[in-house]
PDB file of C-alpha atoms and ligand atoms in Angstrom:
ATOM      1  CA  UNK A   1     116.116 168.555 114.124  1.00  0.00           C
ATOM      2  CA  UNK A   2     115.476 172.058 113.816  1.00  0.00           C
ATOM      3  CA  UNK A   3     117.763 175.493 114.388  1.00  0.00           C
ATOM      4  CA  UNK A   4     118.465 176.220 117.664  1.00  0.00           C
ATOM      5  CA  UNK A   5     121.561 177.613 119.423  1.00  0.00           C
ATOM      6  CA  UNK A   6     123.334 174.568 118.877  1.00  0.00           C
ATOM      7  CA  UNK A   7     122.761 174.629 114.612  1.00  0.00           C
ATOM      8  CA  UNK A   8     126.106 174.631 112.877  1.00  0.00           C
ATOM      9  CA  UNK A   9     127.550 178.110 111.449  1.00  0.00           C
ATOM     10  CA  UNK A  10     126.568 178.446 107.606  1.00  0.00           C
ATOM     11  CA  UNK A  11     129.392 180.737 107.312  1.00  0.00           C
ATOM     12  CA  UNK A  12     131.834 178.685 108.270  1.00  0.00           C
ATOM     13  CA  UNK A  13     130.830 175.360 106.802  1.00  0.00           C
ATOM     14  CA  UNK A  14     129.279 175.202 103.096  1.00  0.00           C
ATOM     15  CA  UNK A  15     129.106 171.566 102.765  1.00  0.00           C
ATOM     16  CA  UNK A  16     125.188 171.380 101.677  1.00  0.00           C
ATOM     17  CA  UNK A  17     126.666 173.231  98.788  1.00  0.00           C
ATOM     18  CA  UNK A  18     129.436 171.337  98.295  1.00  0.00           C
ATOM     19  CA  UNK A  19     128.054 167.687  98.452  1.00  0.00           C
ATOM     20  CA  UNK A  20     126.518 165.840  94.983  1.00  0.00           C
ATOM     21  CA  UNK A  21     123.988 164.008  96.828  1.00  0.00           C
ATOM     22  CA  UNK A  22     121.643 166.759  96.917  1.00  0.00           C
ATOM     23  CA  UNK A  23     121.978 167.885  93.681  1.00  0.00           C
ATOM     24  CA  UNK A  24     120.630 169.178  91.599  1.00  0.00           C
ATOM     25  CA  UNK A  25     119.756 172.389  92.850  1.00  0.00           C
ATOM     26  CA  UNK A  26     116.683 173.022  90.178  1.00  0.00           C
ATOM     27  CA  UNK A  27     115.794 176.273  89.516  1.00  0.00           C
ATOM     28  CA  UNK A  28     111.782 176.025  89.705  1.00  0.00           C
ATOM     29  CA  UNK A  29     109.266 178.918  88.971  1.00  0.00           C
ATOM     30  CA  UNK A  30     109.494 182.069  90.578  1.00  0.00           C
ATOM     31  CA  UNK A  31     113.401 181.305  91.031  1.00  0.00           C
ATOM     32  CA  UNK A  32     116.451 182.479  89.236  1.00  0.00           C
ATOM     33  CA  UNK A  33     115.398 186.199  88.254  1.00  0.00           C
ATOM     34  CA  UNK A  34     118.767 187.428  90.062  1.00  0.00           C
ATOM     35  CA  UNK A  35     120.793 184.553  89.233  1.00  0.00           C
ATOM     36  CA  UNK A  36     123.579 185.170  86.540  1.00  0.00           C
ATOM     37  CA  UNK A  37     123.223 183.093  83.545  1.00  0.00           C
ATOM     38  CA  UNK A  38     126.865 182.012  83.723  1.00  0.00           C
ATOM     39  CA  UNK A  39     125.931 179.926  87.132  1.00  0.00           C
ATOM     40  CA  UNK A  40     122.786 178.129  85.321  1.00  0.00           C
ATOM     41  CA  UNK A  41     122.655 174.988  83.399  1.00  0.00           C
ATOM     42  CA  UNK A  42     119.996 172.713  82.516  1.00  0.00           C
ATOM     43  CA  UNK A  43     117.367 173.925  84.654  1.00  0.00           C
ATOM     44  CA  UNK A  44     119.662 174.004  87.908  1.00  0.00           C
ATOM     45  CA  UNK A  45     122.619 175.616  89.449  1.00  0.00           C
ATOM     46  CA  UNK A  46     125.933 175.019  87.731  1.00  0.00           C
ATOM     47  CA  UNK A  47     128.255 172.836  89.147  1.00  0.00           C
ATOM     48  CA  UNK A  48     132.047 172.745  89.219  1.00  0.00           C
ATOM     49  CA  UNK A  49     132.395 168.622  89.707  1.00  0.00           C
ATOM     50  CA  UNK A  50     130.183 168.254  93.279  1.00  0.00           C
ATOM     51  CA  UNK A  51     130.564 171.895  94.228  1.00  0.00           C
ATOM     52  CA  UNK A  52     127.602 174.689  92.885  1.00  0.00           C
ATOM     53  CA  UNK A  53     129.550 177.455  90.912  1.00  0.00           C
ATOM     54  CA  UNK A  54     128.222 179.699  93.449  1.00  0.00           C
ATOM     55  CA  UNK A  55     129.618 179.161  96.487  1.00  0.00           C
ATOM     56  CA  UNK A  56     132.711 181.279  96.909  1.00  0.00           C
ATOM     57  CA  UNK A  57     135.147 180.445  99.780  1.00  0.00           C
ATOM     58  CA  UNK A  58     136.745 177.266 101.816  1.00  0.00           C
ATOM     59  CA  UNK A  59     133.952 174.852 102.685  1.00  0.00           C
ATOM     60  CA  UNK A  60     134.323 174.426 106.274  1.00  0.00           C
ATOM     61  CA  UNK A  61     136.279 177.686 106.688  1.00  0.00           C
ATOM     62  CA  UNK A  62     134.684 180.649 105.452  1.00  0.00           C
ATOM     63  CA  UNK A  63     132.116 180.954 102.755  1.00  0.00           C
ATOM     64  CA  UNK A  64     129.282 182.465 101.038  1.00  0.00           C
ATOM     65  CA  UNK A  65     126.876 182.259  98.138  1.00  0.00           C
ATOM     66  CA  UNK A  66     127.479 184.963  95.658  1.00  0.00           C
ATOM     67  CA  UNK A  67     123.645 184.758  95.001  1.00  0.00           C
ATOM     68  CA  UNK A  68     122.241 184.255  98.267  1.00  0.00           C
ATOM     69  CA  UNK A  69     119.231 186.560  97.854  1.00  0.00           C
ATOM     70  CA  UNK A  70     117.545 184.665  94.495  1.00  0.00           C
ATOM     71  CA  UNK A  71     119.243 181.280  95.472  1.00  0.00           C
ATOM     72  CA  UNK A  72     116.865 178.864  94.155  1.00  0.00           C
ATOM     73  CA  UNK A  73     114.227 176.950  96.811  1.00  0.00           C
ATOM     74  CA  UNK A  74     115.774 173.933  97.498  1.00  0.00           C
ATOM     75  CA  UNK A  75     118.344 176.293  98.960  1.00  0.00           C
ATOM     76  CA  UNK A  76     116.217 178.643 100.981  1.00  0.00           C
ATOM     77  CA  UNK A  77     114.212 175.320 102.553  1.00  0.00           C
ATOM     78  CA  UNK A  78     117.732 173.763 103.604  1.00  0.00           C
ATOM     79  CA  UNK A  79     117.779 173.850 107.348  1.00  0.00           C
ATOM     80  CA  UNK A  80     120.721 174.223 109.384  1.00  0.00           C
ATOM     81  CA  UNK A  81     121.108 171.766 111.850  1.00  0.00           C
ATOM     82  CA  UNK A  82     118.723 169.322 109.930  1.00  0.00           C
ATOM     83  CA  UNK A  83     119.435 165.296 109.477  1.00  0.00           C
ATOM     84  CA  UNK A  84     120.561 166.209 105.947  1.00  0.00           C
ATOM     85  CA  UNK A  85     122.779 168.679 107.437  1.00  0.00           C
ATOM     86  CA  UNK A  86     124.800 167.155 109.437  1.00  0.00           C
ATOM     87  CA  UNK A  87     125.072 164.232 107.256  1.00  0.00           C
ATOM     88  CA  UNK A  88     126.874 166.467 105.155  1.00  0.00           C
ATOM     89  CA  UNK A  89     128.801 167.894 107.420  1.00  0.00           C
ATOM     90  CA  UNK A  90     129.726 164.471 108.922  1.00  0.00           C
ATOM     91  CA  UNK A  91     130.804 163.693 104.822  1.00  0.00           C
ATOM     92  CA  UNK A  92     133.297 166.295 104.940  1.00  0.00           C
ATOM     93  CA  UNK A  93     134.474 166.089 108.426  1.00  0.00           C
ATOM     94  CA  UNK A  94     133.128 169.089 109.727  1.00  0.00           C
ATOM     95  CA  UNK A  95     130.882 167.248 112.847  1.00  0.00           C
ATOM     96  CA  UNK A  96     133.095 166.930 115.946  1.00  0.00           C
TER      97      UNK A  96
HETATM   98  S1  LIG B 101     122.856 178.637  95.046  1.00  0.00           S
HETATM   99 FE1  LIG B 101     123.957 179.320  96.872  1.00  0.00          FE
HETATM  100  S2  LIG B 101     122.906 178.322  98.603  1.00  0.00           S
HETATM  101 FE2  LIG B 101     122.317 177.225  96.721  1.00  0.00          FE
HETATM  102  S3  LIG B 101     123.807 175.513  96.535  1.00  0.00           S
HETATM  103 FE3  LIG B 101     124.595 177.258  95.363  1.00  0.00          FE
HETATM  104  S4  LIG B 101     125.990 178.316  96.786  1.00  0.00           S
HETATM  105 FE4  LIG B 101     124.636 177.005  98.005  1.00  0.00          FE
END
């Protein structure tokens, strides 16, 4: 599935970022100049238990990454609205 009008609201939701399954988030070459290094560990995006130290907000409410502009690939390639996606979102509740 791709985006369309349909694809859920990234603002509202935050459950890629919330959900161990994809994890780690590794931070590969050409990634991570902007990113803090009190949100990196081992290579990746720190965690706090399944949910990256980045995300700031209520998953399913209102959210947003506090380093959305150098947030590593694996980030930038997740597609709202994708299988993945709304598995997650199904995880946490958030499909209706
Ligand atoms: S770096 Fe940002 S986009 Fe990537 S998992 Fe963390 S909060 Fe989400």
């Amino acid at each position: 599935m791709t985006d369309d009008d349909s694809s859920p609201d990234c603002e509202a939701c935050g459950a890629c970022c919330t959900y161990s399954w994809e994890w780690p988030a590794f931070i590969g070459p050409g990634d991570g100049d902007g990113i803090p290094s009190y949100l990196v560990e081992d290579g990746r995006m720190r965690c706090d238990g399944d949910r990256c130290a980045a995300l700031v907000g209520t998953p399913g409410s209102s959210v947003f990454c506090r380093v959305y502009e150098d947030r590593p690939l694996v980030c930038r390639e997740f597609t709202a609205g994708s299988d993945a996606c709304r598995a997650v979102r199904r995880h946490f509740g958030f499909e209706g």
